[in-house]
mmCIF file of C-alpha atoms in Angstrom:
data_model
loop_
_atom_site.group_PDB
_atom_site.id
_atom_site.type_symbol
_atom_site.label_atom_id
_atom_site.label_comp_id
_atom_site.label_asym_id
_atom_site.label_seq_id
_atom_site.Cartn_x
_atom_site.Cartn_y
_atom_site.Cartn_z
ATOM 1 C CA UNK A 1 72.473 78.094 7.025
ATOM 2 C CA UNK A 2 70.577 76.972 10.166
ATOM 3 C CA UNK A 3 70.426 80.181 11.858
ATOM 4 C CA UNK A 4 69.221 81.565 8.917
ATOM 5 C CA UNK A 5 66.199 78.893 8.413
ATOM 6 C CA UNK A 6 66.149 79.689 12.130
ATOM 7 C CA UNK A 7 65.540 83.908 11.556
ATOM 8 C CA UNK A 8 62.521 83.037 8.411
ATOM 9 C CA UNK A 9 60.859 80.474 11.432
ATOM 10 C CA UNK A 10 61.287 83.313 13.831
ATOM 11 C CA UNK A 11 59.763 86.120 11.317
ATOM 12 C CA UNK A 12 56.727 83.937 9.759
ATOM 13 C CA UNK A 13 55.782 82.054 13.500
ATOM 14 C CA UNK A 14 56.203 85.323 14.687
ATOM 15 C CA UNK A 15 54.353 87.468 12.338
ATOM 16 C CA UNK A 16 51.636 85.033 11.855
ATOM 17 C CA UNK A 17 51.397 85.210 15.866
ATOM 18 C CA UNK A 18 51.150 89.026 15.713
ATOM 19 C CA UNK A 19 48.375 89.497 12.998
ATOM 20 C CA UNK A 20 46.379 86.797 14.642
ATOM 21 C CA UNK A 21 46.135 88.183 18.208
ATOM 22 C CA UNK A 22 46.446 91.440 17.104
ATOM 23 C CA UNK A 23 43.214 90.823 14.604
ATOM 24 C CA UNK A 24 41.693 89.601 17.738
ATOM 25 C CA UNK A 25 42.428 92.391 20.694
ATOM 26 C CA UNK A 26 40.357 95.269 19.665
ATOM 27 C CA UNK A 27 36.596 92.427 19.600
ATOM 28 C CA UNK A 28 37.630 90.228 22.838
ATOM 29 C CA UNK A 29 33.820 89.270 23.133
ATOM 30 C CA UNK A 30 34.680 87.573 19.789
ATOM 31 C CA UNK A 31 37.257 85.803 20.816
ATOM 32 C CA UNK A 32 35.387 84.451 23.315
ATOM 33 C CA UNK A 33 32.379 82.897 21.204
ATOM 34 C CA UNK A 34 35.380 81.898 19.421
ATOM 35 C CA UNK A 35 36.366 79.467 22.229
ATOM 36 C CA UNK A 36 33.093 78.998 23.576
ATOM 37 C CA UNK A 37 32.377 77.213 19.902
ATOM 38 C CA UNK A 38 34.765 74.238 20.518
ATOM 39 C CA UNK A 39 32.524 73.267 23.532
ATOM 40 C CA UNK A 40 35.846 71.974 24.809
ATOM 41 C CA UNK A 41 36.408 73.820 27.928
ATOM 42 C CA UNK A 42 34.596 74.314 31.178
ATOM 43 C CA UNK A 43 32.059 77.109 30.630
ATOM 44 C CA UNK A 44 33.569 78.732 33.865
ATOM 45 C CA UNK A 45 37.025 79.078 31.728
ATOM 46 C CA UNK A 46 35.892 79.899 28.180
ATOM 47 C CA UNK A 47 36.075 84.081 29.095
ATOM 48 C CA UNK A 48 39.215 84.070 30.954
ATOM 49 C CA UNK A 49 41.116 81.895 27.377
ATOM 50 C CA UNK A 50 39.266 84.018 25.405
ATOM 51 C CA UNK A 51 40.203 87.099 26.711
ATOM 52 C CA UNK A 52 44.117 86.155 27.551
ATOM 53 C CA UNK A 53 44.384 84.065 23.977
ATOM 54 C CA UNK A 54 44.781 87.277 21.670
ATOM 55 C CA UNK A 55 47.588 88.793 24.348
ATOM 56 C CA UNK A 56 49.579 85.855 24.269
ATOM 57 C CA UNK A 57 49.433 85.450 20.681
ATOM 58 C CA UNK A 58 51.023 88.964 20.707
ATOM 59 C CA UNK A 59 53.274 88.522 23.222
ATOM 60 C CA UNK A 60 54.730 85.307 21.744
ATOM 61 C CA UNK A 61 54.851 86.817 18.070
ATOM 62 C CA UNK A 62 56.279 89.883 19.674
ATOM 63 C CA UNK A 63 58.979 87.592 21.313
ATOM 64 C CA UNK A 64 59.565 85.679 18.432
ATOM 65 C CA UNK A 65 59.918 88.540 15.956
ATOM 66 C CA UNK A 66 62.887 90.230 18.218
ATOM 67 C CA UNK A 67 64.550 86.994 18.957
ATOM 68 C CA UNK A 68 63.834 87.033 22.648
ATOM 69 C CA UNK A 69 63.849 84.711 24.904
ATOM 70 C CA UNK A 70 63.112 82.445 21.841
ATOM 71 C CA UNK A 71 63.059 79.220 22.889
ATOM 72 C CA UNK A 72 60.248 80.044 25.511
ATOM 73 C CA UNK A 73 58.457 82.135 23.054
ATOM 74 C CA UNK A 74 59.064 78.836 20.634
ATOM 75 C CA UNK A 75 57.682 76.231 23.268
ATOM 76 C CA UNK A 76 54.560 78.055 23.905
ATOM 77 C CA UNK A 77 53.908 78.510 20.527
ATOM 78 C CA UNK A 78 54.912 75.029 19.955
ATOM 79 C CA UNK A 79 51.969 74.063 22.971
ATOM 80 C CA UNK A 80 49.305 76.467 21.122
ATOM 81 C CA UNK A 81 49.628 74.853 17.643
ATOM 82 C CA UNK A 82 48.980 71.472 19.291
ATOM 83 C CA UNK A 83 46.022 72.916 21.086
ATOM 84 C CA UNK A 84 44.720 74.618 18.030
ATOM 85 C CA UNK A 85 45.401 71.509 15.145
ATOM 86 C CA UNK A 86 43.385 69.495 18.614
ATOM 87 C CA UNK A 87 40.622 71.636 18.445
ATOM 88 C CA UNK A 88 39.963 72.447 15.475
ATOM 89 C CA UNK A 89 40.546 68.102 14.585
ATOM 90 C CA UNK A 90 37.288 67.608 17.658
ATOM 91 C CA UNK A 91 35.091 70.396 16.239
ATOM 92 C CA UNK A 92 35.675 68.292 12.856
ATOM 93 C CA UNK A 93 35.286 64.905 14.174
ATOM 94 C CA UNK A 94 31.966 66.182 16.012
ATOM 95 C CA UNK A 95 30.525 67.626 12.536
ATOM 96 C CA UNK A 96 30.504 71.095 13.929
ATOM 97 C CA UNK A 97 30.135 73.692 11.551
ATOM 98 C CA UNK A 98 32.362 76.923 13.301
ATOM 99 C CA UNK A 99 35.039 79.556 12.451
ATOM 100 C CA UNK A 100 38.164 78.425 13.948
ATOM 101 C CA UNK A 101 38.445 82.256 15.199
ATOM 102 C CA UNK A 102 42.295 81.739 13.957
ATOM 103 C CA UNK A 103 42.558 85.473 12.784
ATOM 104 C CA UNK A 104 39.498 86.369 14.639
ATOM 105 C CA UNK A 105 35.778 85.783 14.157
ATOM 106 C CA UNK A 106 34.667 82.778 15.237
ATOM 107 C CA UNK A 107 31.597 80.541 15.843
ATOM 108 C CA UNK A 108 28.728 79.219 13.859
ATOM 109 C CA UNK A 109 29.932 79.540 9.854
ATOM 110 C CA UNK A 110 27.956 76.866 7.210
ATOM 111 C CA UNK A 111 30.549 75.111 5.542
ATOM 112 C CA UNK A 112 32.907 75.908 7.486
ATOM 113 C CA UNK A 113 34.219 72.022 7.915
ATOM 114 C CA UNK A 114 35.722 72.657 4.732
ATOM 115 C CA UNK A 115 38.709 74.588 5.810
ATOM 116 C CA UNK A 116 39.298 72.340 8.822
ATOM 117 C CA UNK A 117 42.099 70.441 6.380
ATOM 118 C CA UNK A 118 43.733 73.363 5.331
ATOM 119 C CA UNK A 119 43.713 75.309 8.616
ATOM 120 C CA UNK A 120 45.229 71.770 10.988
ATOM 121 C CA UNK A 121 47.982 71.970 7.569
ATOM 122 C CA UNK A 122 48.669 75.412 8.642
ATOM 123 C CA UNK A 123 48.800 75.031 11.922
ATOM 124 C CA UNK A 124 50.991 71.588 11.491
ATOM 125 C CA UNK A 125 53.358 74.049 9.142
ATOM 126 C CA UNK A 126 53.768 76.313 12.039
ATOM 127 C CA UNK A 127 54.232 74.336 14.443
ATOM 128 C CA UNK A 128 56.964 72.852 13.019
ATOM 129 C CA UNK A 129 58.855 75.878 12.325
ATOM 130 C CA UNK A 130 58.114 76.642 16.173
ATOM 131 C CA UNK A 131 59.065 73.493 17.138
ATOM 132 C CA UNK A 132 62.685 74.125 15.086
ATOM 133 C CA UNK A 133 62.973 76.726 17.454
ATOM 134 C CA UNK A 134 62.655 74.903 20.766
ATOM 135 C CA UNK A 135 65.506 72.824 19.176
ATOM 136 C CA UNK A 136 67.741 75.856 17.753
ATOM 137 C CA UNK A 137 66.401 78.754 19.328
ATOM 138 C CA UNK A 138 70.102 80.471 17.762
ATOM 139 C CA UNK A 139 69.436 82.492 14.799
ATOM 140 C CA UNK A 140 70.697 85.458 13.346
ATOM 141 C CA UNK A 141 69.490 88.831 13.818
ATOM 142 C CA UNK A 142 68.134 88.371 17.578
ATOM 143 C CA UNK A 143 67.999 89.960 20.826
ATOM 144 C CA UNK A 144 69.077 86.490 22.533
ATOM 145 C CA UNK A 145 72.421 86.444 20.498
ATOM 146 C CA UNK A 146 73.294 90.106 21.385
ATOM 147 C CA UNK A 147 71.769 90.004 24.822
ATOM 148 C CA UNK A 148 73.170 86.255 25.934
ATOM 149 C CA UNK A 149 76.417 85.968 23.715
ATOM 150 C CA UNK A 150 78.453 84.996 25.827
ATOM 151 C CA UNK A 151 76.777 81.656 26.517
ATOM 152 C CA UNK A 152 76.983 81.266 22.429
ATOM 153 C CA UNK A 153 80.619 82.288 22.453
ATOM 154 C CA UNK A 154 81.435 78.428 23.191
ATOM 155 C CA UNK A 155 78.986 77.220 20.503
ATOM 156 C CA UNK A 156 79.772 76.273 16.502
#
């Protein structure tokens, strides 16, 4: 039953992952107003994040959705919700008013404090499936368990 719950964190983490940076890839200078609203980072950083943020998110759903190298995949996910649920908790905290640039977008948006409870429940959701990952990264229907069985040969 675990590697199953295991395979539906893999798919949804993964998936949402996917969407989101792919959403993001084709508008990078979005992206980066997206980070650049936060006023969390150094100014001389916000392009480089923004720009990289959207790859990674693909690259980790990508990852996650084949069942490669999951744990990895799981722990930087894992590190990215925390970062996200952080930021998007200060921009709240400081009244501002922005797009969390989650699924692209991003910046100035009236009312947009509103959402700030729903999207830190989201991202809490997700991280928790990612974080059942870094604990079982075994599941069925991945690359890891054809690719590394025998190191799961041992397991039960």
């Amino acid at each position: 039953m675990k590697d199953w719950i295991g395979l539906v964190a893999r798919l949804v983490t993964g998936g949402v992952w996917i969407v989101a940076g792919g959403l993001k890839l084709p508008d990078p200078a979005a992206s980066v107003r997206a980070v650049r609203a936060y006023e969390l980072l150094p100014e001389a950083v916000v392009p480089t994040v923004g720009y990289l943020l959207p790859a990674l998110e693909v690259v980790v759903g990508v990852l996650l959705v084949l069942g490669l190298l999951t744990r990895a995949a799981a722990a930087v996910s894992s590190l990215l919700f925390v970062a996200f649920v952080i930021g998007i908790a200060a921009a709240w905290a400081r009244g501002l008013e922005i797009d969390c640039g989650c699924f692209g977008g991003g910046g100035y948006q009236a009312g947009a404090s509103e959402e700030y409870p729903w999207e830190i429940a989201r991202d809490v959701g997700l991280l928790i499936l990612s974080l059942w990952l870094v604990v079982r990264p075994a599941t069925r229907w991945s690359l890891d368990g054809v690719l590394f069985r025998s190191s799961r040969e041992g397991e039960t």
